[in-house]
Amino acid sequence: MASHTIILAVLWLVIAPMGWARKLAVKDPEAELEREALQKHRLDSINLLIFIFLLVCTVLTVWLFKHRRFRFLHETGLAMIYGMIVGAIIKYSGRRVNKYAYSIEEEMNQTFAPEILWLKYTTTNDSTPARIFSYELQGIIHDPSSEIQIELEEKATFDPEVFFNILLPPIIFHAGYCIKRKHFFRNLGAILMFAFIGTTISCIVVGFIVYGFVQLMPWSTFSLKDCLYFGALISATDPVSVLAIFFDLHVDVDMYALVFGESVMNDAVAIVLAATIDNYRASEFDVEALFTAVGSFLGIFFGSFLIGGLMGCINALLTKFTKIRDFPILETVLFCLLSYSTFLIAESFGLTGIVAMLFCGMTQAHYTYNNLSDESKKRTKELFELLNFLSENFIFSYMGVAMFTFQSHQWHIDFIAAAFLAVGVARVCNIYPLSFLLNLGRKNKISFNFQHMLVFAGLRGAIAFALAIRNTETAGRQTMLTTTLMIVIVTIVVCGGGTTQMLTWLKIRVGVEDDDTTGQNVFQELGTVRIGNEEDERLLDVDQDPNAARAIRRAKKKEQAWLVSRWYNFDHNYVKPVLTNRGADLSQTLPGCCSAVARCLTRKEESTMPRRGSDSEIILDDELSYGEMPTIIGGGSTDDITPNITPNPHDQDPASDGDLGLGDHEMSPRSQFKGVTPGSSQV
Amino acid sequence: MASHTIILAVLWLVIAPMGWARKLAVKDPEAELEREALQKHRLDSINLLIFIFLLVCTVLTVWLFKHRRFRFLHETGLAMIYGMIVGAIIKYSGRRVNKYAYSIEEEMNQTFAPEILWLKYTTTNDSTPARIFSYELQGIIHDPSSEIQIELEEKATFDPEVFFNILLPPIIFHAGYCIKRKHFFRNLGAILMFAFIGTTISCIVVGFIVYGFVQLMPWSTFSLKDCLYFGALISATDPVSVLAIFFDLHVDVDMYALVFGESVMNDAVAIVLAATIDNYRASEFDVEALFTAVGSFLGIFFGSFLIGGLMGCINALLTKFTKIRDFPILETVLFCLLSYSTFLIAESFGLTGIVAMLFCGMTQAHYTYNNLSDESKKRTKELFELLNFLSENFIFSYMGVAMFTFQSHQWHIDFIAAAFLAVGVARVCNIYPLSFLLNLGRKNKISFNFQHMLVFAGLRGAIAFALAIRNTETAGRQTMLTTTLMIVIVTIVVCGGGTTQMLTWLKIRVGVEDDDTTGQNVFQELGTVRIGNEEDERLLDVDQDPNAARAIRRAKKKEQAWLVSRWYNFDHNYVKPVLTNRGADLSQTLPGCCSAVARCLTRKEESTMPRRGSDSEIILDDELSYGEMPTIIGGGSTDDITPNITPNPHDQDPASDGDLGLGDHEMSPRSQFKGVTPGSSQV
């Protein structure tokens, strides 16, 4: 009997799945629904599995490339190529399942199709009772003949909102959080110019060139607005692969800062531009509508900027005034939750979550990061690095797959050619004239070779794709998506692959350690647009004499961009001391009447920060803060750090501010190169 | 003119959003669809924002509780209470939006409602052309009157699949990955007994008691199968809050291992049991159907087990035979991707992803973990800790919110009361008889006080809820969900809150450091069911004399469970050396004919592991491996470690295996308590 049991049991190990299938043959509506859900769930699993398999392949190949020091193909390019291979397999091997679509004609006296449809159906061979099924509106069918799809192919198409709501936020946040802020702010003028003016130029130039060409294309239904929308979305550059190579080769820091800064900021500008153009309703040119558009642009941009900044400040205050740093995991969780909520808040207000995320990342890096415990500093950086890597490669894999599986590609070679031409011309019209203008005011000129490199670094990537796939309702938008995909793939493969060669041709310095290695003289040489005066602040902190420092600052003001330096002073004197335990002493910078407030803010600070001035903290902070040098004298390696902190508690204040007035030294470049990750290039 | 421009621009900052609203008034079908999508997107954002806000509140309150050392409420309980408050607010303040549902009657000659419905509609006031809209089947409407929902309320209800596919996997993986394997395996017999036999007893007892009661309830339509299904889902215990308190108070390690191990394994058993009962189709009792059920249970369970184990092994091989450890982020990404793909593979095969995930986590901890770079070890642990925290608290928040916002609660006080009674009785029928049986074979008896504590630790949580919410199509299932929610809330608040008091009453030792502190004698005292003989292996490794070791092992075999010790030997001699760089020397354990294979596997190992025997690695490994003691002599703190590793490369082998035959010492408990995280209790 027992052996009988075992045999039966073993048999059923094999047959059980069949039992399931048998059970599913019953045509009970509920069982049928269940079967459908099960089927859908399996397909979903297989679909996700395909992408994970792609990512695993990418990771392994990337490792091999890194191991063998191949630089001609970046991981994102690789992910895309693998994606294309798998996409082709899915497309040409998929079994065609004719999905049954039942057509009903109905005359209604309402202007729009109902959101929910209840179908009460009775079968002709009447045994089952009438049942009501609920249907939800999915979209408009433009071409009834093309809508019968291959099941897996259809599955491999994600909801485009996934890109905007889940995949892009960590990428953008990471860019803001891990920005090399010192170099970024030093080139802030140039970066803002390229981002705001440059992106607008690019958008307009692309728009008009494409509009000119589509006049010659009989098939096209593009309006000028459509062309400008395409101009906006294709103006978002994404040179991850170039930046990764720059990082690997330790290319000139200013070159790096320009390319990185431009790409980060112009994403934000391009997204808002695209939203603005999309909302532009006037059919003809109209001054009022133009002002509306400009106002809407500014409103969305600065609204998002404010929300991002505000959430960063809230997080800074929370981490400063609670002892949550004693529980690093709670701190990290809080940090992640507040950062993601920034995105959601901006979206809830109808603003742009991605832009808010970028500025939230920057604020978090500038303020909150200083309040975090050492463990949370590491954890947050590593976490966002990981998420950035995963999201980025997922998007690029998806682009490769979508090249084949996207259902409504519109291949118009003429349009694609025009777009390539327009993109190239727009890049040229953006970089060279603006560089010329910038060079008029910069001491540290942008050389012609740098300019050529900037033009070359105009790769297109994730943001352009996400914007293009967001709306593919009309044939025009479908053409845009196809064209964007082509541009992304070609620029990534050609420009990404040719970066090393280009650097050689243009004789751009590689293997450069941070400028600061050579000491303060380099500082003096650097252009007029740079943030604050680190030297001055240092003197200020050590002497604790605001008057003398102010005098020095005044004397040097000519060298600085007025707005930037103003902001830096304000930040150092008021914002930083309130939000973090750094910056100036509040009791000295605030007017006398506010001394109670100042004391309150400072007292709190002292009780919550028992570990200030510990060496590890200083080193870590240096990785993510500008104008704050570590306190270690000499010692080129992190292994033999002996912090030179005077025991006097008053002197510790500037020490924890990262500086004892000892200027730059060998430590800083190393830690800077180690800790700050551009894109996912630290991999 | 310029000032005019500025004024206009500023004006539009305010008015722009209205402009959007205006644009939306146009009744163009595409614009309408867009408006709807926008509205949906905003609602989604607000909804997610509510949950993130809840989690932020939870994190801050948890910090406050930890700070003030309150232990009466765990973070999950807190999350749930906050969720209930917010749920009540949503329910009683939500504006009621009547969603328009258009009804169509149709007679069809097919057996089932179509999946996709195309509605070609023409408006009566005919100016727009006919358009075709696509609708997708959502479900069956049972009660047409109740389906008009409050918009936000409806939104606050997630797709139940989210729990199974996104939130549960990291929780379960974390449980497997961070299991205290040494103590887990030492109590393996008891744990498996409680998990397999105990959960089955619990399921049957609950099922029959509830079935008995429902006979007296006129409203009920429950079949025995439904009752047994309820029994299965409610048998999944989830004592996170109890474990957190155990961890905080350093409760007796065997107590901890029993509660933790039981809860982890019985989740797996309960999930598979529920799936099996759900698939049981015979309407009456039937021997064949019963065998089918048992076979299906075993098939699903062991199929999932195998997939989990296999994927873990693949990952171990990948990390062993590539130098991917040189790039920690790639390694971490690979680890995460392969782990999640385990879930998807199991689901694609129609098995249970959660169970596969659990065993994958265990395999990864046992093998892969040893191959990872130090950085990846930290990263993976921290990452899953974070994900576990987030997922767990999200689920509990959601439970609180669902208490109010779930649309189809079925409040049957009689059923709830019967369920409470049944759950209590089942817990008693499970723990006491099985403990009695186990004590017959254990040297280290489970005392009565331990048994009382085990009964008390039968909290219900995430898994029970996820199983209950997975299918709420029928009124019966809705009753189950309501009842499950009540049981979860009551057990979490009452049992979770009373744990400290209970520990005092039952006089269970707290503040216990690991048993091993007292040296080897404790080892001898511990029951018969424990894994391998650490001492023997140690001798084996040091002496490199298999015969002597084998002799000792044979002499001690009486003390060990035969199967467990068999497995341990096999693992140590063959599996570990192949998959990792630990365990026995393959060239000695494999037969002579396989020496080429052995050399190949061993050679690879040496080239890939240049950093073996470094002190940090040994300390970290100790945190997650059983039977491997660190090599540090004396020194109760990690700060003054001076690893005692002989320079001879041959002697390094056992060193990197974590042992130089020096027995137990003060180091091990510390590192064990530091590194191994039960649930999210390290927070």
Short mmCIF file of C-alpha atoms in Angstrom, two decimals, chain A residues 34, chain B residues 160-161 229 278 466-474 476-478 480-481:
data_model
loop_
_atom_site.label_atom_id
_atom_site.label_comp_id
_atom_site.label_asym_id
_atom_site.label_seq_id
_atom_site.Cartn_x
_atom_site.Cartn_y
_atom_site.Cartn_z
CA GLU A 34 -9.05 33.00 -13.93
CA PRO B 160 -3.31 42.32 -5.84
CA GLU B 161 -0.67 40.84 -8.13
CA TYR B 229 -8.42 27.19 1.63
CA ASP B 278 -7.39 26.00 -4.96
CA ALA B 466 -1.46 38.59 0.10
CA LEU B 467 -3.06 35.16 -0.31
CA ALA B 468 -6.43 36.47 0.81
CA ILE B 469 -6.46 39.50 -1.46
CA ARG B 470 -5.28 37.58 -4.50
CA ASN B 471 -8.77 36.46 -5.35
CA THR B 472 -11.76 38.40 -4.07
CA GLU B 473 -14.20 37.54 -6.80
CA THR B 474 -16.85 35.79 -4.71
CA GLY B 476 -16.92 33.95 0.26
CA ARG B 477 -13.48 35.13 -0.69
CA GLN B 478 -14.38 38.64 0.38
CA MET B 480 -12.06 35.58 4.02
CA LEU B 481 -10.22 38.81 3.26
#
